[in-house]
């Protein structure tokens, strides 16, 4: 089956970073927009993200984008900190092109950013319909920073913290990572999730996730206010590459029903 056609968009963030994005028109409800956020070192151009975009477009129009420092977007990755401004630009674009309802769906780092973005808007008292979101879905996301309890996460920290690791990420994954660390340390997802209520929240995590064990999903769920749902998916691994069309369709149906 051919993938749904997408149209290239260039966005600008509040701090003037150029963000490459794409709009895939809806094959479902015309008033619903879904902002799709990839994981660390991912891209809207990679096949897993394109496949997810195609499936979700059956439930609403999809605005996908590359985080700063990834792919053809400008800037450098801050690994979940200033990326809330990238998501803000994508949400505002979804509103600007006419979607009356907007949900955010994020995978791994993108899931952490989705939670932090929703909490940031609420906690800061930001007003204006152009940046509002009606539902949040976080998939395979960490609940806390600096987690090194699995081998894949130790490799991620090597890529972030070591010059050779950052070079490898730049050459191998087209991901440009800022060399200086966080100052100050941004709110962790389990802290930001407190502020999302009453926006509906769905937390999805696999029991075969090799990056973040299930206690991350439970920590997010325990900290969140209502309405919230937690799906523990048997056999599901990590993020976009492991997401089956069936799981993505279930997420799409949840978004339609809760946004």
Short mmCIF file of N, CA, C and O in Angstrom, two decimals, residues 34-40 42-44 48-49 52-53 56 62-67 70 83-84 86-88 90-91 103-115 117 137-141 239-240:
data_model
loop_
_atom_site.label_atom_id
_atom_site.label_comp_id
_atom_site.label_asym_id
_atom_site.label_seq_id
_atom_site.Cartn_x
_atom_site.Cartn_y
_atom_site.Cartn_z
N UNK A 34 -3.06 15.85 14.27
CA UNK A 34 -2.19 15.06 15.15
C UNK A 34 -0.75 15.48 14.91
O UNK A 34 -0.24 15.37 13.80
N UNK A 35 -0.10 15.99 15.94
CA UNK A 35 1.31 16.37 15.86
C UNK A 35 2.14 15.17 16.30
O UNK A 35 1.99 14.68 17.42
N UNK A 36 2.99 14.68 15.40
CA UNK A 36 3.76 13.46 15.64
C UNK A 36 5.22 13.80 15.90
O UNK A 36 5.86 14.48 15.09
N UNK A 37 5.75 13.33 17.05
CA UNK A 37 7.11 13.65 17.47
C UNK A 37 7.94 12.38 17.56
O UNK A 37 7.57 11.43 18.27
N UNK A 38 9.09 12.35 16.88
CA UNK A 38 9.94 11.18 16.82
C UNK A 38 10.85 11.08 18.05
O UNK A 38 10.95 11.99 18.87
N UNK A 39 11.56 9.97 18.15
CA UNK A 39 12.50 9.75 19.24
C UNK A 39 13.88 10.30 18.91
O UNK A 39 14.14 10.80 17.81
N UNK A 40 14.77 10.22 19.89
CA UNK A 40 16.15 10.71 19.75
C UNK A 40 16.85 10.00 18.58
O UNK A 40 16.78 8.77 18.47
N UNK A 42 15.90 10.11 15.60
CA UNK A 42 14.92 9.75 14.58
C UNK A 42 14.69 10.88 13.60
O UNK A 42 15.36 11.92 13.61
N UNK A 43 13.71 10.69 12.71
CA UNK A 43 13.39 11.70 11.71
C UNK A 43 12.04 11.39 11.10
O UNK A 43 11.64 10.23 10.99
N UNK A 44 11.35 12.44 10.68
CA UNK A 44 10.09 12.26 9.98
C UNK A 44 10.29 11.52 8.67
O UNK A 44 9.35 10.93 8.12
N UNK A 48 9.88 4.06 9.67
CA UNK A 48 8.93 3.86 10.78
C UNK A 48 8.04 5.06 11.04
O UNK A 48 6.82 4.91 11.25
N UNK A 49 8.62 6.27 11.01
CA UNK A 49 7.81 7.47 11.22
C UNK A 49 6.84 7.69 10.08
O UNK A 49 5.68 8.09 10.29
N UNK A 52 3.93 5.28 10.51
CA UNK A 52 3.03 5.73 11.58
C UNK A 52 2.19 6.92 11.11
O UNK A 52 0.99 6.99 11.38
N UNK A 53 2.83 7.84 10.39
CA UNK A 53 2.10 8.98 9.83
C UNK A 53 0.97 8.51 8.93
O UNK A 53 -0.16 9.02 9.00
N UNK A 56 -1.87 7.04 11.09
CA UNK A 56 -2.57 8.08 11.86
C UNK A 56 -3.37 9.02 10.97
O UNK A 56 -4.38 9.59 11.42
N UNK A 62 -1.92 14.88 9.89
CA UNK A 62 -0.71 14.69 10.69
C UNK A 62 0.33 15.76 10.33
O UNK A 62 0.66 15.94 9.16
N UNK A 63 0.80 16.45 11.36
CA UNK A 63 1.95 17.35 11.22
C UNK A 63 3.13 16.65 11.89
O UNK A 63 3.18 16.52 13.11
N UNK A 64 4.06 16.15 11.09
CA UNK A 64 5.28 15.53 11.62
C UNK A 64 6.42 16.52 11.45
O UNK A 64 6.37 17.41 10.59
N UNK A 65 7.45 16.38 12.25
CA UNK A 65 8.55 17.34 12.17
C UNK A 65 9.82 16.70 12.71
O UNK A 65 9.78 15.71 13.45
N UNK A 66 10.95 17.29 12.33
CA UNK A 66 12.25 16.88 12.88
C UNK A 66 12.63 17.84 14.00
O UNK A 66 12.65 19.06 13.81
N UNK A 67 12.93 17.30 15.17
CA UNK A 67 13.41 18.13 16.26
C UNK A 67 14.70 18.84 15.86
O UNK A 67 15.44 18.39 14.98
N UNK A 70 18.20 17.51 14.33
CA UNK A 70 17.90 16.25 13.65
C UNK A 70 17.60 16.51 12.18
O UNK A 70 16.89 17.47 11.84
N UNK A 83 13.38 21.37 23.07
CA UNK A 83 12.51 20.73 22.07
C UNK A 83 11.03 21.04 22.29
O UNK A 83 10.22 20.89 21.37
N UNK A 84 10.66 21.51 23.49
CA UNK A 84 9.27 21.92 23.68
C UNK A 84 8.93 23.09 22.76
O UNK A 84 7.76 23.24 22.35
N UNK A 86 10.09 23.38 19.69
CA UNK A 86 9.86 22.76 18.38
C UNK A 86 8.43 22.22 18.29
O UNK A 86 7.73 22.42 17.28
N UNK A 87 7.99 21.56 19.36
CA UNK A 87 6.62 21.05 19.38
C UNK A 87 5.61 22.19 19.36
O UNK A 87 4.56 22.10 18.71
N UNK A 88 5.93 23.27 20.05
CA UNK A 88 5.04 24.43 20.05
C UNK A 88 4.85 24.97 18.64
O UNK A 88 3.73 25.29 18.24
N UNK A 90 5.04 23.28 15.87
CA UNK A 90 4.24 22.33 15.12
C UNK A 90 2.76 22.40 15.51
O UNK A 90 1.87 22.35 14.66
N UNK A 91 2.49 22.54 16.80
CA UNK A 91 1.10 22.66 17.27
C UNK A 91 0.47 23.93 16.71
O UNK A 91 -0.67 23.93 16.24
N UNK A 103 -4.05 17.00 18.84
CA UNK A 103 -3.45 16.07 19.81
C UNK A 103 -1.98 15.92 19.48
O UNK A 103 -1.56 16.07 18.33
N UNK A 104 -1.17 15.64 20.50
CA UNK A 104 0.24 15.37 20.28
C UNK A 104 0.51 13.90 20.61
O UNK A 104 0.00 13.36 21.60
N UNK A 105 1.30 13.25 19.75
CA UNK A 105 1.68 11.85 19.92
C UNK A 105 3.20 11.79 19.82
O UNK A 105 3.77 12.11 18.77
N UNK A 106 3.88 11.42 20.90
CA UNK A 106 5.33 11.40 20.91
C UNK A 106 5.89 10.05 21.29
O UNK A 106 5.34 9.35 22.14
N UNK A 107 7.01 9.69 20.65
CA UNK A 107 7.68 8.42 20.90
C UNK A 107 9.02 8.66 21.57
O UNK A 107 9.83 9.47 21.11
N UNK A 108 9.30 7.96 22.67
CA UNK A 108 10.58 8.00 23.37
C UNK A 108 10.90 9.44 23.77
O UNK A 108 10.14 10.05 24.52
N UNK A 109 11.99 10.04 23.26
CA UNK A 109 12.26 11.44 23.60
C UNK A 109 11.08 12.32 23.21
O UNK A 109 10.72 13.26 23.93
N UNK A 110 10.46 12.04 22.07
CA UNK A 110 9.29 12.79 21.65
C UNK A 110 8.13 12.66 22.62
O UNK A 110 7.35 13.60 22.80
N UNK A 111 8.03 11.49 23.28
CA UNK A 111 7.00 11.32 24.29
C UNK A 111 7.29 12.15 25.52
O UNK A 111 6.39 12.74 26.13
N UNK A 112 8.57 12.21 25.92
CA UNK A 112 8.96 13.06 27.05
C UNK A 112 8.69 14.52 26.73
O UNK A 112 8.21 15.28 27.58
N UNK A 113 8.98 14.93 25.49
CA UNK A 113 8.73 16.31 25.09
C UNK A 113 7.23 16.61 25.09
O UNK A 113 6.80 17.70 25.50
N UNK A 114 6.41 15.66 24.63
CA UNK A 114 4.96 15.86 24.63
C UNK A 114 4.44 16.13 26.04
O UNK A 114 3.63 17.03 26.26
N UNK A 115 4.92 15.34 27.00
CA UNK A 115 4.51 15.54 28.39
C UNK A 115 5.01 16.88 28.90
O UNK A 115 4.26 17.65 29.54
N UNK A 117 5.84 19.53 27.17
CA UNK A 117 5.18 20.63 26.46
C UNK A 117 3.80 20.91 27.06
O UNK A 117 3.45 22.06 27.34
N UNK A 137 -0.51 11.83 23.93
CA UNK A 137 -0.14 10.42 23.92
C UNK A 137 1.38 10.33 24.01
O UNK A 137 2.10 10.93 23.20
N UNK A 138 1.88 9.59 24.98
CA UNK A 138 3.32 9.40 25.13
C UNK A 138 3.61 7.90 25.06
O UNK A 138 2.98 7.09 25.75
N UNK A 139 4.53 7.53 24.19
CA UNK A 139 4.83 6.13 23.90
C UNK A 139 6.31 5.86 24.18
O UNK A 139 7.18 6.56 23.67
N UNK A 140 6.59 4.87 25.01
CA UNK A 140 7.97 4.43 25.29
C UNK A 140 8.82 5.55 25.89
O UNK A 140 10.03 5.63 25.65
N UNK A 141 8.21 6.41 26.68
CA UNK A 141 8.93 7.59 27.17
C UNK A 141 9.59 7.34 28.52
O UNK A 141 9.08 6.56 29.33
N UNK A 239 9.50 2.27 21.04
CA UNK A 239 9.24 3.43 20.18
C UNK A 239 8.79 3.07 18.77
O UNK A 239 8.11 2.06 18.56
N UNK A 240 9.16 3.93 17.78
CA UNK A 240 8.58 3.84 16.45
C UNK A 240 8.87 2.51 15.76
O UNK A 240 8.00 1.94 15.11
#
